[in-house]
XYZ file of C-alpha atoms in Angstrom:
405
model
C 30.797 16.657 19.442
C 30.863 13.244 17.992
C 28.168 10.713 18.807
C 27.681 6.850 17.821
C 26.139 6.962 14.126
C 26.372 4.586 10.663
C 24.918 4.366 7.616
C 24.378 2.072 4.758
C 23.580 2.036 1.601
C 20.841 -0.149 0.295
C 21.969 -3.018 -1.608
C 18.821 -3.832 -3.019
C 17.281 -0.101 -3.876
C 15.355 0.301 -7.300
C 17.211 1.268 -10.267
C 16.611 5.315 -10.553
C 14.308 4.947 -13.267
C 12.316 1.511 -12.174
C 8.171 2.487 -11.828
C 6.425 1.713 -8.769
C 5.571 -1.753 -8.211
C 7.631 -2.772 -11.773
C 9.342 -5.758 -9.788
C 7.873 -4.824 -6.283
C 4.933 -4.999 -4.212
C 2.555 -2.385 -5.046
C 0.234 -2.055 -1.947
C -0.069 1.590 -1.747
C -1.915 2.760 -4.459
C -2.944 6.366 -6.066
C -6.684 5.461 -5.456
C -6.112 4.888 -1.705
C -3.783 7.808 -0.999
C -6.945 10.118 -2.927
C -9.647 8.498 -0.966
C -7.586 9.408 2.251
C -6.958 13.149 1.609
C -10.635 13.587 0.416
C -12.306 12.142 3.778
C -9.237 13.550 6.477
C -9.267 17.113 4.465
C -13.614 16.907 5.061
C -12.924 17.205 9.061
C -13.265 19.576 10.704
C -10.003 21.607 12.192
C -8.265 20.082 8.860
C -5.647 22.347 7.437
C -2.032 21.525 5.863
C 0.594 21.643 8.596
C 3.175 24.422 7.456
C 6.926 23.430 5.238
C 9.283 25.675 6.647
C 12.391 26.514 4.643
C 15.253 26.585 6.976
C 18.403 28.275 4.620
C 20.476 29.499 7.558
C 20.629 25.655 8.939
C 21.461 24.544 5.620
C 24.295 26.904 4.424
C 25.418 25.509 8.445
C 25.140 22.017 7.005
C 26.744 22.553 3.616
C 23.811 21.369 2.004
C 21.809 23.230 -1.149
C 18.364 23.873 1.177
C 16.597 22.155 3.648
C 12.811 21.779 4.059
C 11.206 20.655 7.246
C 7.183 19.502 7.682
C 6.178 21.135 10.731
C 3.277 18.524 12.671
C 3.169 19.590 15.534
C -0.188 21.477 14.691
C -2.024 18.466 13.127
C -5.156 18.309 14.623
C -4.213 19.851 18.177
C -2.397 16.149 18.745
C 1.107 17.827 18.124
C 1.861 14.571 15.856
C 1.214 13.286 12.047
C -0.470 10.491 13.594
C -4.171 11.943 13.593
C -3.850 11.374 9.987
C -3.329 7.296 9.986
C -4.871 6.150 13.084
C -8.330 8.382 13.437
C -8.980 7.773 9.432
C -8.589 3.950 10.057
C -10.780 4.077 12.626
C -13.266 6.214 10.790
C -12.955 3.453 8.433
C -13.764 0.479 10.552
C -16.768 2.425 11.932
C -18.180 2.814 8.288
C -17.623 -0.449 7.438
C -19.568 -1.687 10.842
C -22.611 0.481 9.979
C -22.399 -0.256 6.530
C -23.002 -3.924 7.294
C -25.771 -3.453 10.448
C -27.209 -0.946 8.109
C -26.834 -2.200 4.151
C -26.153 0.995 3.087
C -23.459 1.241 0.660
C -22.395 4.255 0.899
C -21.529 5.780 4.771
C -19.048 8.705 5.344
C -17.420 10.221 8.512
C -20.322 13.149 8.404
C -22.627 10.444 9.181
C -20.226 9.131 11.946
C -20.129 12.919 13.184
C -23.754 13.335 13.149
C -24.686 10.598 15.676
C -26.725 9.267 13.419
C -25.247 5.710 14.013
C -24.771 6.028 17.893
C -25.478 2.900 18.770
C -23.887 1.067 16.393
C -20.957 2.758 16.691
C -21.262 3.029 20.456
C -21.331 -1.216 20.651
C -17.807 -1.086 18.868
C -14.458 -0.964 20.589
C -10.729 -0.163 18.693
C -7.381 -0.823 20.325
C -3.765 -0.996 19.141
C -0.582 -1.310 21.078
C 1.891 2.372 21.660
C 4.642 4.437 21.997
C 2.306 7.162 22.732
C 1.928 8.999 19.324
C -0.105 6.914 17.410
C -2.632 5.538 20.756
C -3.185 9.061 20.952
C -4.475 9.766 17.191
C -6.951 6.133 17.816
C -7.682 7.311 20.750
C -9.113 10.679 19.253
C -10.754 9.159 16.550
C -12.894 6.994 18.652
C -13.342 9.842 20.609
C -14.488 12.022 17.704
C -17.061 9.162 15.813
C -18.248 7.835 19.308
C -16.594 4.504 19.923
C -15.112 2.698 22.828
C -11.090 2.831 22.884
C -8.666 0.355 24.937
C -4.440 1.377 24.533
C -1.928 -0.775 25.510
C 1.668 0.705 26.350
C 4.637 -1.071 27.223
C 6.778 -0.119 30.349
C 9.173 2.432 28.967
C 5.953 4.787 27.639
C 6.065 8.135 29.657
C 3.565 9.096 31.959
C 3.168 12.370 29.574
C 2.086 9.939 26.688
C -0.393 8.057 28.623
C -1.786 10.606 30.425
C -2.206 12.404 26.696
C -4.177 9.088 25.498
C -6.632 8.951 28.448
C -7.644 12.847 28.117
C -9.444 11.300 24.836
C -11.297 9.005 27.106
C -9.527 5.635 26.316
C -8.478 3.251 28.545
C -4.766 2.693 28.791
C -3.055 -1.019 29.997
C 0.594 -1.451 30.556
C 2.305 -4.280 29.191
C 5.989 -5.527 30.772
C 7.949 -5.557 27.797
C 9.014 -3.684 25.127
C 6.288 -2.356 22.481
C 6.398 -5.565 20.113
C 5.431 -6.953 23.725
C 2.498 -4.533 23.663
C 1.488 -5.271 19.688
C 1.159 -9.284 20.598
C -0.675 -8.299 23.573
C -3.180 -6.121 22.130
C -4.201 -8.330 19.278
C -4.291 -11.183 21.355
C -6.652 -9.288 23.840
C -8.887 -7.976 20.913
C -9.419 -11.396 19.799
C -10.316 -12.728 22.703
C -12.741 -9.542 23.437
C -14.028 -9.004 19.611
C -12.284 -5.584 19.520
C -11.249 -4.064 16.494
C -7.056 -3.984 16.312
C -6.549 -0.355 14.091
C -2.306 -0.450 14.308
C 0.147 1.119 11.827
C 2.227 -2.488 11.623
C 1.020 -5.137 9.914
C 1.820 -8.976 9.984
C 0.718 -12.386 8.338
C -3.188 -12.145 8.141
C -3.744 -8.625 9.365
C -3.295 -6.032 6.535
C -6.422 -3.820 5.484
C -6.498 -1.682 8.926
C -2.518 -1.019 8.465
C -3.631 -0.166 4.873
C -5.558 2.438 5.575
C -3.795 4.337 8.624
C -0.424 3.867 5.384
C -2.676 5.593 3.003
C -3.592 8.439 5.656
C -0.109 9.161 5.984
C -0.030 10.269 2.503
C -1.712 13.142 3.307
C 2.083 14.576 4.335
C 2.975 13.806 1.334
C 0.265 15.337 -0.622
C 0.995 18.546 0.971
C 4.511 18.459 0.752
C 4.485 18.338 -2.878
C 1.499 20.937 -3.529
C 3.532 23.694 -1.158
C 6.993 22.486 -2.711
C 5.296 23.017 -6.596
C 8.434 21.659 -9.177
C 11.133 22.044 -6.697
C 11.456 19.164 -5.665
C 13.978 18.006 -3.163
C 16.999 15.600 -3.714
C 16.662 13.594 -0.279
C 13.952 12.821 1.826
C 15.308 11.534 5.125
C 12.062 9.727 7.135
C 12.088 8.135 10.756
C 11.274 4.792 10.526
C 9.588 3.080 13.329
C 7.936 0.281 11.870
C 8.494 1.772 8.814
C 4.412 2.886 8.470
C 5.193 6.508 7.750
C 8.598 6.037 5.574
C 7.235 3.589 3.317
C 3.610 5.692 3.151
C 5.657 8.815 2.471
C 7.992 6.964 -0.346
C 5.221 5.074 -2.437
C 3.376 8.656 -2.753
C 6.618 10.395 -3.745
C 7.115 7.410 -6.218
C 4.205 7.179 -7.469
C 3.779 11.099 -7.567
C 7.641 11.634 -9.432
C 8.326 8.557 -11.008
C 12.306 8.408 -12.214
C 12.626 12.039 -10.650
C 11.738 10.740 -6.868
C 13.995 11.520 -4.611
C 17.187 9.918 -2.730
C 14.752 8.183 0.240
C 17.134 7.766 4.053
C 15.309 5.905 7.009
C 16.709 6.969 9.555
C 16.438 4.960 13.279
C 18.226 5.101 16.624
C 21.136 2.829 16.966
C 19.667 0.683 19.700
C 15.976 0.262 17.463
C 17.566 -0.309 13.955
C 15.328 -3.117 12.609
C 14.774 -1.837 9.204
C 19.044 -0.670 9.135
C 19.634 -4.006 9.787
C 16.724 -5.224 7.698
C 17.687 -3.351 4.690
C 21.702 -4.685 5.716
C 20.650 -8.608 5.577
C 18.005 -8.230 2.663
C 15.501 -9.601 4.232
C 13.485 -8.419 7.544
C 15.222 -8.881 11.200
C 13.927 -8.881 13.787
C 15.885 -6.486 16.721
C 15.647 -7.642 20.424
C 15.960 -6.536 24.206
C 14.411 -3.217 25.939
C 14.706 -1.052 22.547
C 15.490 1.801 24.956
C 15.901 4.857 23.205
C 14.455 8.541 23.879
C 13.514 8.284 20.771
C 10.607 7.110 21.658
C 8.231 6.595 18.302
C 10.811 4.735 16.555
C 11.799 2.267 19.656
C 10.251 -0.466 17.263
C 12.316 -4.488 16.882
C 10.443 -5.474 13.900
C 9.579 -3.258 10.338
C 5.540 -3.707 9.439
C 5.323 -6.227 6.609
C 3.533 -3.723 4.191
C 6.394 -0.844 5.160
C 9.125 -3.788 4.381
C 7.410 -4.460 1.019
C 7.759 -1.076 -0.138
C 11.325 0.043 1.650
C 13.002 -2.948 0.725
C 13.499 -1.585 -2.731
C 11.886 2.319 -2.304
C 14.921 3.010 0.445
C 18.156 4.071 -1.083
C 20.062 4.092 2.496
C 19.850 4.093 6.392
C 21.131 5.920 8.933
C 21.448 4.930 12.420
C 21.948 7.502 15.395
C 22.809 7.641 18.959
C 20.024 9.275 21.605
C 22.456 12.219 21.696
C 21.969 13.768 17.945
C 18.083 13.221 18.078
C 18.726 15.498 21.077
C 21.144 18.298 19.499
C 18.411 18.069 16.447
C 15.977 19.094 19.513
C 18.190 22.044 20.841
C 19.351 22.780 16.943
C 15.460 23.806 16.031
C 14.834 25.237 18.968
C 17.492 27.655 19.001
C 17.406 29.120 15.245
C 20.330 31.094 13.665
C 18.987 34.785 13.658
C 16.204 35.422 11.337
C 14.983 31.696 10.726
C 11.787 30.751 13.066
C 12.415 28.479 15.975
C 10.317 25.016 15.520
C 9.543 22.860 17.956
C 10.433 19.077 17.244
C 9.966 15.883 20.087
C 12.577 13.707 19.829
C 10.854 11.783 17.209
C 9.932 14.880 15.166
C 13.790 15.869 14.691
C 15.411 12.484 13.828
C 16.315 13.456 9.759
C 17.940 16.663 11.330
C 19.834 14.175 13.968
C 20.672 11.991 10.629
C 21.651 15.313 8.957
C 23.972 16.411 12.223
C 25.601 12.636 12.018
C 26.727 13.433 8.093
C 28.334 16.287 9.207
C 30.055 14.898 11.788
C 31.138 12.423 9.907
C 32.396 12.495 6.199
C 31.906 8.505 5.663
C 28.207 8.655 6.057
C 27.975 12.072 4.491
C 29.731 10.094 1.296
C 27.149 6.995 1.428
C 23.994 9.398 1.518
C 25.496 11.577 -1.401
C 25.146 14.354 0.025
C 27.030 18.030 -1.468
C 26.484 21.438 -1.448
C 23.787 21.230 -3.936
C 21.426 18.710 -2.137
C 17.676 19.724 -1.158
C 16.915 18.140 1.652
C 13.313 17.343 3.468
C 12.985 16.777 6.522
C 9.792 15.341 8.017
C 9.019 16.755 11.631
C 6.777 14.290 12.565
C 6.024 15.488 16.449
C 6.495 18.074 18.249
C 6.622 18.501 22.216
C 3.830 15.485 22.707
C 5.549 15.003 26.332
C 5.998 18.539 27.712
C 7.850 17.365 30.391
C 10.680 16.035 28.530
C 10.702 18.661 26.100
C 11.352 21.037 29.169
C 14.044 18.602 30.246
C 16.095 18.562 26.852
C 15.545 22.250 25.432
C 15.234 23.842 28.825
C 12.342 25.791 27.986
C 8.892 25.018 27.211
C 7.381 25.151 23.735
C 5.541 28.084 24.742
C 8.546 30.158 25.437
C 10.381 28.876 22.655
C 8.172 29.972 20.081
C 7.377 33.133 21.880
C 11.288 33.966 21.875
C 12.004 33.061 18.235
């Protein structure tokens, strides 16, 4: 059945064979994306999240293979987040000990030892929510001992708050919608010295969004050392602020060069700031409640670091009713026979919604070139972070699902 989707295609995307940062900004570097994979791979409980090759779904798709990046084990938070938010706030920590301290060099296994309690104890780190990434700051300052404050806007399910505050933070509504909640927060932490650690960055704040970019990379990393030389055609990444997508398309840029792949954000039709970015050339900003169950990706305006590197990295966009982010839900859930089932919030299975919309509809299918021969990966981002609603869509829990598959 048919559902409201569109696509574009970029107007402004780098020539196939431009380098990184040629005629662009270059903000995510090689250095940056190393630094983060040799600190968040030192943790403890670190190990890559799985790349599941899903043939059956692709030969349903008419597409060459598909790939999806399973998160939902990263960390026990059931979300890619842990990697961006807990390593920027491992990083602030270092830096505040490094300066009480002069030391030059301090790592997270002096954070973990307790060495620097009471430094780190005197610090607090908030950010405004959806739910996924207050969850992974939440964590880290519950892992390296500092004092965490959350701020969620209205439409943020009791699920997701109640899965902040079991890391001890405290979690503030905002009325509004969550670029309500990102004002809020950095107005409060300036008024409170508290340390803002947020995936979006504006005029002024950049560093912090830096870091949690070049944790994302991690993904990345992974993706390419399980894929080896295959490498796939398309990447299709849910965009958000555009953190992750532009994160996960500076590391396959500057990891592949000319060869990189044909890079899709992909965004719910009602939370389309970077589609309609991307459309005008220049960023826009998308009002009103931004009410979508997709609820990561119910963002009105794209990071300025993310727009930097999608406003050339992105080749296209695709836009997709609630109803195909649900399908993608059911679709992984329920496996043809001999694939395994995968369990995907309705974040985590947006490039599969984008993937359901092409085949729906031959137009958009057309303007993301896809055919028969086209590799696909898929980046599952979540998986059931509000059991609740997972129950509600997929009629099971994630328990039963996997134990049925």
């Amino acid at each position: 059945m048919k559902h409201e989707a569109r696509a574009i295609r970029n107007p402004s995307a780098a020539p196939a064979g431009e380098h990184y940062g040629a005629a662009r900004s270059a903000v995510l570097s090689h250095s940056g994306f190393s630094a983060a994979l040799a600190e968040i791979s030192s943790w403890p409980g670190y190990a890559p999240t799985p790349l599941v090759a899903l043939p059956a779904l692709a030969r349903t798709l008419d597409v060459g293979g598909i790939h999806y990046k399973d998160e939902r084990g990263r960390f026990g938070l059931r979300s890619f987040k842990a990697l961006g938010g807990a390593y920027a706030v491992a990083n602030v920590l270092r830096k505040k000990v490094a300066v009480a301290t002069g030391k030059t060099r301090v790592d997270s296994r002096d954070l973990l030892s307790g060495a620097y309690a009471d430094i780190v104890g005197g610090a607090t780190v908030t950010c405004a929510t959806d739910g996924n990434h207050g969850r992974s700051v939440a964590w880290g300052a519950q892992l390296f001992g500092c004092r965490c404050v959350i701020f969620v806007h209205e439409h943020v399910s009791q699920g997701r708050r109640d899965a902040i505050a079991r890391y001890g933070a405290e979690v503030r509504e905002v009325k509004g919608n969550y670029d309500d909640a990102v004002r809020h927060a950095a107005a409060t932490a300036a008024a409170n010295d508290w340390t803002v650690v947020s995936d979006t960055s504006y005029p002024g704040y950049r560093d912090i969004p830096l870091d949690v970019m070049h944790g994302y990379g991690v993904m990345a990393a992974e993706i390419a050392e399980e894929l080896g030389e295959q490498l796939p055609t398309h990447v299709f990444a849910q965009a958000g602020v555009g953190a992750l997508a532009a994160a996960i398309c500076a590391s396959f840029w500057l990891r592949w060069g000319a060869r990189r792949p044909s890079f899709i954000v992909v965004e719910p039709t009602r939370a389309d700031c970077v589609y309609q970015s991307l459309a005008a050339g220049h960023p826009v900003v998308v009002g009103g409640s931004l009410d979508t169950v997709m609820a990561g990706l119910a963002c009105g305006e794209v990071s300025e670091l993310a727009w930097e590197i999608l406003h050339g990295g992105a080749n296209a966009a695709v836009a997709v009713a609630d109803a195909y982010a649900l399908d993608a839900m059911r679709t992984l859930a329920f496996p043809a026979t001999g694939e395994p089932a995968i369990v995907a919030g309705e974040t985590g299975g947006t490039g599969l919604a984008a993937l359901l919309a092409a085949r729906d509809y031959p137009d958009i299918r057309a303007t993301l070139q896809l055919d028969g021969g086209s590799r696909v990966l898929l980046l599952g981002s979540e998986g059931d972070t509000d059991a609740r609603i997972y129950l509600e869509v997929v009629g099971r829990t994630a328990e039963e699902v996997l134990n049925e598959s």
